[in-house]
Amino acid sequence: MKISILHTLAASLLSTAALAKTVEFDWNVTWVTVNPDGLKSRQVVGINNQWPLPEVHVDKGDRVIFHVHNQLPKHNSSIHFHGLYQNGTNAMDGPPQVVQCPIPPGASFTYDFKVEQNGTYWYHSHVSGQYPNGYRAPFIVHDKDAYFADKFDEELTWTFSDWYHEVTDLLLPKFLSLYNPSGAEPVPQNLLFKDSMNTSVAIKPNTTYLIHLMNIGALGSVYFWIEDHDFEIVEVDGVYTEPTKADKLYITPAQRYAILLKTKPKTDKNYGIVSVFDSTMFDVIPDDLVLNQTNWLEYNANAPHERVILDVESSEDIEAFDDFNLVPHDRRELYPEPDQEIVVDVIMNNLISGKNYAFFNNITYTAPVVPSLYTVFSAESDEQANNPAIYGEYTNSFVLQHMDTVQLVLNNADSGNHPFHMHGHEFQLIHRSEEYDDDDPQEFDPEDHPPFPEIPMRRDTVFVRPNGNIVLRFRADNPGVWLFHCHIEWHLEQGLALTLIEAPTQLRKHQSIPASHYEMCAAAGVPSAGNAAGNTKDFLDLTGQNAQEDELPAGFTLKGVIALIVSIVSALLGVGFIAWYGVDDSEPVGHIPIPSM
Ligand SMILES: *[C@@H]1O[C@H](CO)[C@@H](O)[C@H](O)[C@H]1NC(C)=O
Ligand SMILES: *[C@@H]1O[C@H](CO)[C@@H](O)[C@H](O)[C@H]1NC(C)=O
Ligand SMILES: *[C@@H]1O[C@H](CO)[C@@H](O)[C@H](O)[C@H]1NC(C)=O
Ligand SMILES: *[C@@H]1O[C@H](CO)[C@@H](O)[C@H](O)[C@H]1NC(C)=O
Ligand SMILES: *[C@@H]1O[C@H](CO)[C@@H](O)[C@H](O)[C@H]1NC(C)=O
Ligand SMILES: *[C@@H]1O[C@H](CO)[C@@H](O)[C@H](O)[C@H]1NC(C)=O
Ligand SMILES: *[C@@H]1O[C@H](CO)[C@@H](O)[C@H](O)[C@H]1NC(C)=O
Ligand SMILES: *[C@@H]1O[C@H](CO)[C@@H](O)[C@H](O)[C@H]1NC(C)=O
Ligand SMILES: [Cu+2]
């Protein structure tokens, strides 16, 4: 008995060791021209002159090495491996000014880490506004030991993404502008499936597929449905779940699912794979924007390919599965009462320039002069590294102690639905309120809420409803500097981010930053030591830190501000009339008159 157990154990250890390999990638990052919706050619960021970008498929336990050569002539670059914890390798997480310097044009950077997780992930640039330029793709970690490993025959990866006809370089300045004081986000022109449209996925009958689904878009959440098929959810954002039947999903940007789909025995008909934008996230719906798309589960290439309607207006049709009810397969229980609680209020508002920003507790994330990880490492003492002040006043930095249970309460006093992502962790979602009216946003009330689930679902990206709230819990078991931010790229640009400085003492003791990273900072002209302001002498002196703009004078309402700006701008530019987009929601984005300056 004993011997056979040992034998089995040894065999399984051996097989794991045999599987683990090093996978190396050599990636030239350049512009390429594409036209996936057939409506407009545009430039996207390609890898080795290829777009769609290469999907990464590795096995659990593999070491991966990415040599990234930034051959974009005028743009910085970086890569974040979304959902991978970078446990022990914080410097490989990707966000510039958080854990690294941006990779300047002409420079190379190597990401090198071990993949100890399973499931459905993706990679994307974390440079300002860059991933909506096509710089994003799946990263799948195969796991022969998954509990459902013997329940499927074939594996597929399906991406959904909003699609813009313009590069972000053109969209961002219009978005973050005094001409857009309400912060209306650029509305995409299309909804892609597998970076294409009208796609037929040839499948076999009587076959079970493991399908990795992900929304790699910048703004639009999508409803997902396969005509006349249901499926089982087995994984959400890399967390295995109890098999859970569903027939529709609601997938926000950055969220992933893996589902098991058993195909029908007959091959006489094709079925629609239907994706529909959540149009409530768009301020305007231009006449030519098709919200619903059909692609096909193709049983028979000669049978008709019909478009299918999923009526999102009718509540019966749109009962998308509520991810709050998922149960992790490991049945990890609710973490205990928190050692530390962070409460943040989300608002969107205008600052003195008239631009619309997003705030956690009245602070709009403004990148520090020195990447925060380098501040951790250059602090004079552990004690100093544990002082949140040195990370600056505009980075929303919270210091967490190693192994503490942390509770994050997020009160959304904004009328939008926001998908929040935490780097370095999955978290338990223990409460999510309903949606509330604009004039009545509801904060989480610790004295009055439904009981927390005994076995809460976990994932790394979760949405909060308009004017509602969420409560997350996690364990500070991953020393590092991690961003927590809205994954709507436009909102991240508006500053909807905070910084978790997790276990800085352990981070300084057990991790280090490769010398090549410091060399790249020098090449990029970014200081790599000192506090948030780059002060290496006195870490408490933040003179010269990057700061947010001044607030509006007290008592100013948005309408008042708009009126003021209109009059100032009209006077300055001698423009008699300006049609204000975002004030009047019936005006589509293309109608903003941008005076040429
Ligand atoms: C997809 O099909 C629709 C409807 O037939 C058509 O208008 C559109 O041009 C097609 N798009 C592509 C990229 O083939
Ligand atoms: C990347 O670019 C370099 C320099 O132009 C070239 O030598 C190399 O072959 C390219 N690599 C790939 C994989 O295309
Ligand atoms: C690239 O990063 C450097 C350092 O942060 C910055 O000064 C520069 O403006 C960035 N370039 C672009 C095109 O954003
Ligand atoms: C990966 O899968 C194994 C089972 O195959 C499981 O024991 C382990 O917890 C998973 N790891 C993560 C990080 O989810
Ligand atoms: C699918 O399986 C069923 C039952 O085993 C069988 O009757 C049918 O012929 C199979 N269909 C195909 C296309 O092989
Ligand atoms: C798409 O939605 C529109 C309404 O927005 C509807 O009129 C049209 O029939 C739908 N088309 C399909 C194929 O679902
Ligand atoms: C944000 O600012 C407002 C107005 O100054 C103030 O009432 C509120 O308490 C501040 N909120 C936080 C979380 O600091
Ligand atoms: C990181 O690794 C340590 C062990 O080295 C483990 O205790 C911890 O749970 C891991 N954290 C995450 C988020 O994977
Ligand atoms: Cu958001």
XYZ file of C-alpha atoms and ligand atoms in Angstrom:
710
model
C 0.000 0.000 0.000
C 2.570 2.526 1.154
C 4.957 1.573 -1.578
C 2.391 1.957 -4.291
C 1.430 5.443 -3.034
C 5.076 6.466 -3.010
C 5.519 5.020 -6.430
C 2.579 6.939 -7.804
C 3.804 10.118 -6.161
C 7.279 9.684 -7.611
C 5.843 8.999 -11.034
C 3.680 12.084 -10.951
C 6.574 14.244 -9.754
C 8.686 12.842 -12.564
C 6.057 13.502 -15.176
C 5.657 17.089 -13.935
C 9.408 17.596 -14.079
C 9.583 16.115 -17.554
C 6.833 18.451 -18.754
C 8.388 21.667 -17.484
C 10.352 23.248 -20.305
C 11.662 26.620 -21.339
C 9.802 28.351 -24.146
C 11.573 31.287 -25.747
C 10.080 33.983 -27.971
C 11.848 36.582 -30.072
C 9.423 39.358 -30.829
C 9.914 42.356 -33.078
C 7.218 44.906 -32.320
C 6.301 46.979 -35.393
C 3.366 48.676 -37.070
C 1.428 46.650 -39.624
C -1.632 47.590 -41.658
C -4.786 45.473 -41.389
C -8.481 45.587 -42.208
C -10.308 42.895 -40.231
C -13.832 44.295 -40.696
C -13.378 45.120 -44.362
C -14.388 48.718 -43.739
C -11.138 50.563 -43.134
C -7.441 49.826 -43.255
C -5.610 50.971 -40.180
C -2.318 50.524 -38.425
C -2.011 48.095 -35.555
C 0.910 46.890 -33.506
C 2.154 43.625 -34.951
C 4.640 41.057 -33.734
C 7.165 39.796 -36.271
C 5.060 41.523 -38.920
C 2.074 39.422 -38.001
C -1.417 40.376 -36.854
C -3.501 38.862 -35.265
C -0.698 38.539 -32.752
C 0.665 35.081 -31.951
C -1.305 33.151 -29.347
C 0.908 31.837 -26.578
C 0.269 28.225 -25.560
C 2.396 26.798 -22.767
C 2.103 24.116 -20.131
C 1.772 24.645 -16.426
C 5.271 24.811 -14.914
C 6.986 26.120 -18.045
C 9.518 28.896 -17.911
C 8.817 31.509 -20.579
C 11.256 34.050 -21.977
C 10.087 36.885 -24.215
C 12.726 39.032 -25.914
C 10.749 42.115 -26.886
C 12.395 44.433 -29.421
C 10.539 47.708 -29.635
C 10.816 48.641 -33.319
C 8.011 51.226 -33.164
C 9.784 54.389 -34.297
C 8.038 56.790 -31.930
C 6.253 54.765 -29.265
C 7.241 53.271 -25.953
C 6.246 49.693 -25.323
C 5.745 47.018 -22.633
C 3.888 43.759 -22.082
C 1.706 42.732 -19.167
C 0.759 39.070 -18.838
C -2.758 39.501 -17.591
C -3.734 37.264 -14.684
C -0.294 35.770 -14.116
C 0.728 36.435 -10.536
C 4.452 36.939 -11.213
C 4.970 35.390 -7.811
C 8.627 36.160 -7.045
C 9.101 38.032 -10.338
C 7.318 41.353 -9.757
C 9.744 43.119 -12.131
C 8.216 41.090 -15.032
C 4.652 42.367 -14.530
C 4.823 45.040 -17.208
C 3.198 48.371 -16.269
C 5.628 51.251 -16.931
C 6.271 53.562 -13.963
C 4.927 50.835 -11.667
C 7.432 47.964 -12.045
C 9.605 48.980 -14.990
C 10.570 51.856 -17.246
C 8.831 52.031 -20.612
C 10.771 50.247 -23.377
C 11.848 53.187 -25.552
C 11.923 52.990 -29.362
C 14.842 50.849 -30.527
C 15.367 49.177 -27.140
C 14.896 45.542 -26.137
C 13.583 44.084 -22.915
C 13.342 40.508 -21.679
C 10.429 39.105 -19.712
C 11.481 35.881 -18.025
C 9.299 34.001 -15.537
C 7.793 30.678 -14.552
C 4.133 29.955 -15.203
C 2.750 28.220 -12.136
C -0.896 28.726 -13.022
C -3.516 27.079 -15.192
C -6.050 28.321 -17.630
C -7.076 31.273 -19.725
C -4.976 34.428 -19.720
C -3.904 37.068 -22.204
C -1.084 39.490 -22.784
C -1.248 43.141 -23.720
C 0.742 46.336 -23.727
C 0.475 48.389 -20.536
C 1.683 51.585 -22.160
C -0.847 54.389 -22.198
C -3.633 53.622 -24.685
C -1.590 51.061 -26.617
C -3.463 47.784 -26.374
C -6.553 48.990 -28.266
C -4.117 49.339 -31.185
C -4.325 45.566 -31.560
C -1.508 44.893 -29.117
C -3.242 42.027 -27.257
C -3.670 38.260 -27.649
C -4.464 35.042 -25.743
C -2.039 33.343 -23.372
C -3.265 29.834 -22.592
C -1.741 27.608 -19.939
C -2.584 23.975 -20.575
C -2.947 21.712 -17.588
C -2.941 17.940 -17.992
C -4.012 17.644 -14.371
C -7.107 19.819 -14.660
C -10.131 18.085 -13.162
C -11.851 18.305 -16.550
C -8.766 17.216 -18.541
C -10.354 13.918 -19.588
C -13.745 15.453 -20.339
C -12.918 17.130 -23.649
C -11.605 16.066 -27.034
C -10.534 19.343 -28.626
C -9.556 22.823 -27.540
C -10.440 26.226 -29.051
C -9.685 29.854 -28.199
C -12.191 32.573 -29.055
C -11.561 36.268 -28.509
C -14.045 39.113 -28.603
C -12.930 42.674 -29.021
C -14.309 46.056 -29.814
C -12.673 47.555 -32.867
C -11.793 51.163 -33.585
C -11.020 52.504 -37.026
C -8.575 55.060 -35.603
C -5.332 54.633 -33.699
C -5.519 55.586 -30.027
C -3.077 58.405 -30.725
C -5.931 60.187 -32.481
C -8.696 59.117 -30.111
C -7.033 59.907 -26.796
C -6.435 63.621 -27.264
C -10.057 64.073 -28.338
C -11.283 62.013 -25.407
C -9.143 63.675 -22.729
C -9.957 67.153 -23.849
C -11.844 70.166 -22.688
C -14.005 69.603 -25.739
C -15.271 66.434 -24.090
C -16.050 67.634 -20.579
C -18.455 64.788 -19.806
C -15.785 62.176 -20.549
C -17.775 60.365 -23.227
C -15.624 57.446 -24.330
C -14.777 56.864 -27.991
C -17.376 54.456 -29.374
C -15.948 51.534 -31.358
C -16.907 50.841 -34.977
C -17.184 47.087 -34.730
C -17.167 43.931 -32.646
C -14.608 41.350 -33.710
C -14.585 37.619 -33.100
C -11.142 36.000 -33.313
C -9.898 39.306 -34.765
C -12.227 38.846 -37.693
C -15.918 38.816 -38.642
C -18.469 36.427 -40.187
C -16.232 33.572 -39.120
C -17.182 29.927 -39.357
C -15.569 27.637 -36.835
C -15.610 24.166 -38.341
C -16.449 21.643 -35.626
C -17.086 17.919 -35.424
C -20.347 16.423 -34.207
C -20.503 14.408 -30.970
C -17.371 16.072 -29.711
C -16.666 17.940 -26.499
C -14.690 21.153 -26.855
C -12.887 23.103 -24.183
C -13.349 26.684 -25.361
C -11.307 29.547 -23.937
C -13.325 32.764 -24.173
C -12.010 36.237 -23.532
C -12.872 39.853 -24.076
C -9.675 41.622 -25.133
C -11.415 44.886 -25.989
C -10.947 48.379 -24.589
C -14.480 49.421 -23.630
C -17.389 47.226 -24.679
C -18.650 44.306 -22.600
C -20.275 41.547 -24.640
C -23.116 39.125 -24.169
C -22.161 35.715 -25.515
C -24.561 33.015 -26.583
C -24.481 29.954 -28.848
C -27.776 29.272 -30.524
C -29.521 26.189 -29.181
C -26.524 24.971 -27.174
C -25.744 25.150 -23.529
C -22.376 24.612 -21.942
C -20.565 24.166 -18.669
C -18.324 26.829 -17.162
C -15.206 25.157 -15.745
C -12.833 28.070 -15.266
C -13.075 31.795 -14.743
C -9.962 34.037 -15.005
C -7.676 31.070 -14.291
C -9.700 29.770 -11.330
C -11.260 26.355 -11.820
C -14.933 26.325 -10.927
C -17.428 23.643 -10.142
C -18.907 22.706 -13.522
C -21.774 25.154 -13.927
C -24.398 25.042 -16.670
C -25.124 28.246 -18.540
C -26.232 29.330 -21.976
C -25.276 33.002 -21.961
C -22.344 34.878 -20.510
C -21.633 38.523 -19.899
C -17.935 39.173 -20.487
C -16.360 42.525 -19.644
C -13.052 43.668 -21.063
C -10.227 41.524 -19.577
C -12.519 38.761 -18.281
C -12.067 35.142 -19.386
C -14.027 31.912 -19.175
C -13.346 28.328 -20.162
C -16.411 26.291 -21.088
C -17.090 22.717 -22.101
C -19.345 22.491 -25.123
C -20.668 19.190 -26.417
C -21.600 19.341 -30.067
C -24.788 17.845 -31.474
C -24.956 14.442 -33.131
C -26.392 15.787 -36.388
C -24.627 17.827 -39.035
C -27.606 19.218 -40.935
C -27.480 22.748 -39.567
C -25.081 25.483 -38.479
C -25.621 27.495 -35.306
C -24.918 31.120 -34.526
C -22.189 32.146 -32.112
C -23.785 35.388 -31.084
C -22.003 38.342 -29.501
C -23.821 41.520 -28.599
C -22.350 44.719 -27.194
C -23.702 45.983 -23.901
C -24.840 49.229 -25.475
C -25.427 50.877 -22.095
C -21.660 51.399 -21.972
C -21.729 53.672 -25.007
C -22.759 57.305 -24.705
C -24.016 57.306 -28.255
C -24.861 54.542 -30.674
C -23.985 55.708 -34.160
C -26.390 54.581 -36.885
C -23.777 52.446 -38.571
C -22.666 50.570 -35.460
C -23.961 46.989 -35.538
C -24.285 45.915 -31.927
C -24.935 42.251 -32.624
C -22.694 39.910 -34.561
C -23.158 36.344 -35.676
C -20.329 33.915 -36.313
C -20.940 30.228 -36.778
C -20.457 26.898 -35.155
C -20.158 25.168 -38.492
C -21.316 21.576 -38.601
C -21.724 21.588 -42.345
C -20.066 24.050 -44.713
C -22.794 23.476 -47.283
C -25.690 24.223 -44.938
C -26.972 27.814 -44.578
C -25.224 30.296 -42.280
C -28.048 32.328 -40.838
C -27.807 35.403 -38.665
C -29.350 34.957 -35.258
C -31.002 37.523 -33.043
C -30.407 37.685 -29.317
C -32.765 40.353 -28.113
C -30.867 42.162 -25.358
C -33.824 44.427 -24.743
C -36.012 41.567 -23.537
C -34.937 40.611 -20.036
C -35.872 36.969 -20.535
C -33.411 36.515 -23.341
C -30.610 38.261 -21.581
C -30.477 36.504 -18.208
C -26.745 36.136 -18.575
C -25.109 33.964 -15.990
C -24.212 35.903 -12.835
C -20.579 35.113 -12.065
C -21.195 35.942 -8.401
C -22.719 32.469 -8.043
C -19.725 30.514 -9.308
C -18.027 28.189 -6.833
C -14.265 27.596 -7.113
C -13.423 23.952 -7.616
C -10.992 24.007 -4.680
C -13.874 25.201 -2.471
C -11.634 27.668 -0.655
C -13.677 29.242 2.101
C -14.338 32.888 2.803
C -11.134 34.471 4.109
C -11.360 35.523 7.764
C -12.175 39.014 8.975
C -9.690 41.413 7.392
C -6.519 42.673 9.068
C -6.632 45.694 6.808
C -9.487 47.373 5.006
C -9.184 49.768 2.088
C -12.263 51.774 1.183
C -12.291 53.649 -2.102
C -14.920 55.867 -3.662
C -15.036 56.177 -7.440
C -16.100 59.394 -9.066
C -15.555 61.078 -12.399
C -15.144 64.811 -12.474
C -13.526 67.745 -14.214
C -10.359 69.449 -13.119
C -9.345 72.992 -13.891
C -8.470 72.324 -17.547
C -12.035 71.129 -18.074
C -10.854 67.618 -18.901
C -12.785 64.803 -17.317
C -10.837 62.544 -14.946
C -11.600 59.485 -12.835
C -10.812 59.368 -9.133
C -10.335 56.974 -6.274
C -10.903 59.037 -3.127
C -10.472 62.293 -5.028
C -7.097 61.277 -6.443
C -6.604 60.637 -10.129
C -3.637 58.322 -10.653
C -0.701 60.325 -11.909
C 2.361 58.244 -12.716
C 5.336 58.861 -10.423
C 8.681 60.101 -11.747
C 10.314 56.866 -10.513
C 8.585 53.499 -11.049
C 7.161 52.542 -7.641
C 9.030 49.217 -7.540
C 12.319 51.095 -7.822
C 11.247 53.319 -4.950
C 10.713 50.165 -2.855
C 14.228 48.987 -3.690
C 16.011 52.316 -3.293
C 14.417 53.243 0.049
C 17.021 53.510 2.783
C 15.354 51.052 5.128
C 12.531 48.566 5.328
C 10.776 50.992 7.607
C 10.941 53.703 4.975
C 9.752 51.306 2.250
C 6.685 50.668 4.421
C 5.791 54.353 4.495
C 3.124 54.995 1.822
C 4.130 58.669 1.644
C 7.329 57.978 -0.337
C 5.284 56.601 -3.274
C 3.761 60.024 -3.819
C 0.483 61.787 -3.219
C -1.054 61.011 -6.606
C -0.463 57.272 -6.972
C -3.064 56.140 -4.416
C -0.486 53.879 -2.771
C -1.535 51.486 -0.010
C 1.067 49.432 1.869
C -0.018 45.875 2.743
C 1.638 43.636 5.312
C 2.752 40.152 4.341
C 0.062 37.488 4.768
C -2.556 39.910 6.012
C -6.120 39.414 4.874
C -7.101 42.537 2.992
C -10.604 43.750 2.275
C -11.167 46.226 -0.506
C -14.500 48.042 -0.499
C -15.225 49.913 -3.704
C -18.119 52.343 -3.819
C -18.928 53.369 -7.351
C -20.494 56.806 -7.305
C -20.362 56.850 -11.100
C -23.173 55.930 -13.456
C -20.990 53.502 -15.421
C -20.283 49.792 -15.106
C -16.552 49.323 -14.469
C -14.517 46.096 -14.729
C -11.785 46.278 -12.071
C -8.625 44.227 -12.373
C -6.049 43.487 -9.696
C -2.519 42.605 -10.738
C -0.731 39.823 -8.842
C -3.874 38.231 -7.418
C -7.229 36.703 -7.786
C -9.613 37.841 -5.081
C -12.820 36.673 -3.516
C -15.836 38.678 -4.574
C -17.892 38.601 -1.385
C -20.473 41.261 -2.129
C -21.838 42.986 -5.205
C -24.761 45.330 -4.932
C -27.482 46.027 -7.418
C -27.413 49.026 -9.678
C -28.725 52.317 -8.260
C -29.991 55.546 -9.736
C -27.667 58.381 -10.597
C -29.055 60.583 -7.852
C -28.756 57.834 -5.251
C -25.394 56.021 -5.349
C -25.149 53.478 -2.526
C -22.061 52.860 -0.441
C -21.424 49.432 1.031
C -22.979 49.284 4.494
C -20.988 46.936 6.773
C -23.993 46.786 9.125
C -26.511 45.859 6.501
C -25.725 43.443 3.691
C -26.648 39.892 2.710
C -24.429 37.268 4.373
C -21.140 36.805 2.536
C -20.948 33.530 0.580
C -19.258 30.699 2.471
C -17.300 29.742 -0.633
C -17.010 32.957 -2.639
C -16.105 32.972 -6.288
C -12.631 34.200 -7.171
C -11.338 35.884 -10.283
C -8.990 38.722 -11.256
C -11.391 41.064 -13.073
C -14.826 41.912 -11.725
C -17.433 44.486 -12.609
C -19.236 46.852 -10.288
C -22.699 48.036 -11.289
C -23.604 51.685 -11.874
C -23.792 53.606 -8.563
C -23.340 50.325 -6.687
C -20.544 48.726 -4.702
C -18.373 45.612 -4.410
C -16.361 44.046 -1.611
C -13.262 41.959 -2.337
C -11.011 39.949 -0.051
C -7.573 38.557 -0.715
C -4.490 37.418 1.115
C -1.319 39.486 0.834
C 0.746 36.413 -0.092
C 2.480 37.840 -3.150
C 5.079 40.503 -2.331
C 5.178 43.094 -5.077
C 3.899 46.386 -6.407
C 0.539 45.761 -8.053
C -1.881 48.029 -9.818
C -5.609 47.812 -9.222
C -7.436 49.591 -11.995
C -10.450 49.806 -14.228
C -9.825 47.761 -17.368
C -11.669 50.137 -19.610
C -8.569 51.567 -21.217
C -10.112 55.037 -21.457
C -10.827 55.064 -17.731
C -7.286 53.989 -16.928
C -6.160 56.961 -19.006
C -8.454 59.094 -16.853
C -6.538 57.877 -13.804
C -8.797 55.149 -12.381
C -5.969 53.223 -10.712
C -4.408 52.642 -7.329
C -1.155 51.023 -6.239
C -0.788 48.157 -3.791
C 2.675 48.087 -2.219
C 2.452 44.538 -0.936
C 4.888 43.265 1.701
C 7.753 45.655 0.794
C 10.028 44.166 3.464
C 9.759 40.652 1.980
C 9.954 42.072 -1.539
C 13.287 43.776 -0.781
C 14.623 40.668 0.898
C 13.704 38.016 -1.668
C 13.513 39.720 -5.057
C 15.780 41.860 -7.148
C 15.634 43.879 -10.345
C 17.781 42.631 -13.252
C 20.668 44.964 -14.135
C 19.357 45.202 -17.725
C 16.201 46.890 -16.418
C 18.239 49.671 -14.841
C 20.231 50.050 -18.062
C 17.016 50.430 -20.036
C 15.787 53.143 -17.660
C 19.001 55.033 -18.288
C 18.422 54.659 -22.042
C 14.822 55.842 -21.613
C 15.914 58.794 -19.497
C 13.801 57.661 -16.556
C 15.311 57.854 -13.055
C 15.322 54.486 -11.314
C 16.022 55.473 -7.733
C 14.429 57.732 -5.179
C 10.937 58.527 -4.024
C 8.007 59.250 -6.347
C 9.614 62.597 -7.152
C 13.041 61.100 -7.845
C 14.480 62.514 -4.626
C 17.220 60.139 -3.435
C 18.365 62.215 -0.452
C 15.168 62.847 1.460
C 12.463 60.310 0.668
C 9.856 62.400 2.448
C 10.509 65.428 0.253
C 8.148 65.107 -2.702
C 9.060 68.398 -4.333
C 8.837 67.892 -8.078
C 6.472 64.918 -7.987
C 3.995 64.558 -10.833
C 0.742 66.033 -9.575
C -2.827 66.074 -10.775
C -4.302 69.312 -12.025
C -5.920 71.763 -9.662
C -9.535 71.343 -8.744
C -12.279 73.533 -10.064
C -13.192 76.480 -7.901
C -15.650 75.399 -5.177
C -19.288 75.566 -6.141
C -18.735 74.903 -9.831
C -21.036 72.395 -11.442
C -20.214 70.608 -14.653
C -22.704 72.742 -16.560
C -21.213 75.870 -15.076
C -17.749 74.735 -16.006
C -18.814 73.972 -19.527
C -20.366 77.397 -19.868
C -17.199 78.976 -18.522
C -14.956 77.016 -20.830
C -17.164 77.710 -23.789
C -16.919 81.392 -23.199
C -13.164 81.320 -22.587
C -12.466 79.170 -25.592
C -14.806 81.097 -27.822
C -13.076 84.280 -26.819
C -9.598 82.814 -27.244
C -10.209 81.176 -30.564
C -12.734 83.581 -31.879
C -15.044 80.668 -32.493
C -18.578 81.889 -32.444
C -20.252 78.582 -31.923
C -19.052 75.272 -30.582
C -21.225 72.195 -30.586
C -20.520 70.494 -27.302
C -20.287 66.806 -27.592
C -21.100 64.909 -24.440
C -23.321 67.669 -23.128
C -25.908 66.794 -25.680
C -25.865 63.024 -25.867
C -27.449 62.991 -29.301
C -24.256 64.279 -30.875
C -22.033 61.478 -32.148
C -18.336 61.695 -31.475
C -17.409 62.457 -35.057
C -19.131 65.808 -34.799
C -16.764 67.460 -32.355
C -15.296 70.426 -34.116
C -11.640 70.375 -33.102
C -10.154 73.721 -34.061
C -6.839 73.207 -35.763
C -4.077 74.768 -33.728
C -19.932 40.312 -42.633
O -21.239 40.126 -43.132
C -21.998 41.318 -43.208
C -23.415 40.966 -43.585
O -23.413 40.138 -44.689
C -21.341 42.248 -44.229
O -22.045 43.458 -44.270
C -19.918 42.505 -43.795
O -19.240 43.247 -44.764
C -19.169 41.215 -43.584
N -17.867 41.538 -43.024
C -16.750 40.907 -43.373
C -15.459 41.396 -42.762
O -16.749 39.976 -44.130
C 13.789 41.262 -35.890
O 14.428 42.381 -36.430
C 15.827 42.194 -36.573
C 16.425 43.543 -36.971
O 15.753 44.073 -38.065
C 16.079 41.115 -37.592
O 17.466 40.892 -37.737
C 15.424 39.835 -37.089
O 15.555 38.826 -38.057
C 13.957 40.068 -36.811
N 13.420 38.885 -36.169
C 12.270 38.329 -36.544
C 11.857 37.136 -35.784
O 11.605 38.765 -37.466
C 8.284 57.353 -23.558
O 8.645 57.334 -22.200
C 9.466 58.430 -21.820
C 9.874 58.190 -20.394
O 8.760 58.108 -19.569
C 8.698 59.717 -21.983
O 9.507 60.791 -21.644
C 8.252 59.834 -23.417
O 7.440 60.963 -23.570
C 7.479 58.606 -23.858
N 7.229 58.697 -25.274
C 6.003 58.731 -25.787
C 5.909 58.829 -27.260
O 5.013 58.661 -25.083
C -3.425 24.353 -11.198
O -4.064 23.124 -11.291
C -3.794 22.217 -10.248
C -4.511 20.950 -10.572
O -4.124 20.547 -11.799
C -4.235 22.779 -8.939
O -3.897 21.905 -7.908
C -3.562 24.099 -8.733
O -4.059 24.684 -7.565
C -3.806 24.997 -9.894
N -3.042 26.183 -9.711
C -3.567 27.368 -9.759
C -2.618 28.494 -9.499
O -4.726 27.563 -10.000
C -23.316 10.826 -32.768
O -23.540 9.853 -31.776
C -24.829 9.241 -31.900
C -25.057 8.361 -30.707
O -23.864 7.708 -30.345
C -24.887 8.465 -33.216
O -26.161 7.894 -33.374
C -24.629 9.438 -34.355
O -24.552 8.757 -35.569
C -23.333 10.190 -34.163
N -23.266 11.242 -35.166
C -22.268 11.332 -36.035
C -22.379 12.403 -37.078
O -21.311 10.588 -36.026
C -29.310 43.192 -34.669
O -29.955 44.111 -33.844
C -30.885 44.923 -34.515
C -31.406 45.879 -33.504
O -30.344 46.504 -32.865
C -31.982 44.116 -35.107
O -32.844 44.951 -35.831
C -31.376 43.122 -36.037
O -32.358 42.290 -36.502
C -30.349 42.321 -35.298
N -29.747 41.444 -36.238
C -29.370 40.242 -35.922
C -28.786 39.449 -36.989
O -29.465 39.798 -34.784
C -13.541 64.102 -1.721
O -13.730 65.505 -1.725
C -14.998 65.908 -1.248
C -15.141 67.385 -1.480
O -13.961 68.047 -1.091
C -15.104 65.542 0.218
O -16.369 65.888 0.716
C -14.913 64.031 0.360
O -14.899 63.678 1.703
C -13.632 63.581 -0.297
N -13.634 62.128 -0.325
C -12.620 61.396 0.121
C -12.809 59.918 0.092
O -11.596 61.864 0.517
C 3.261 32.945 -3.935
O 4.136 31.901 -3.564
C 4.087 31.571 -2.180
C 5.067 30.467 -1.933
O 6.294 30.782 -2.445
C 2.715 31.107 -1.807
O 2.649 30.896 -0.427
C 1.703 32.156 -2.178
O 0.406 31.670 -1.960
C 1.830 32.550 -3.644
N 0.916 33.639 -3.961
C 0.180 33.666 -5.063
C -0.719 34.826 -5.265
O 0.258 32.800 -5.906
Cu -14.046 52.076 -15.847
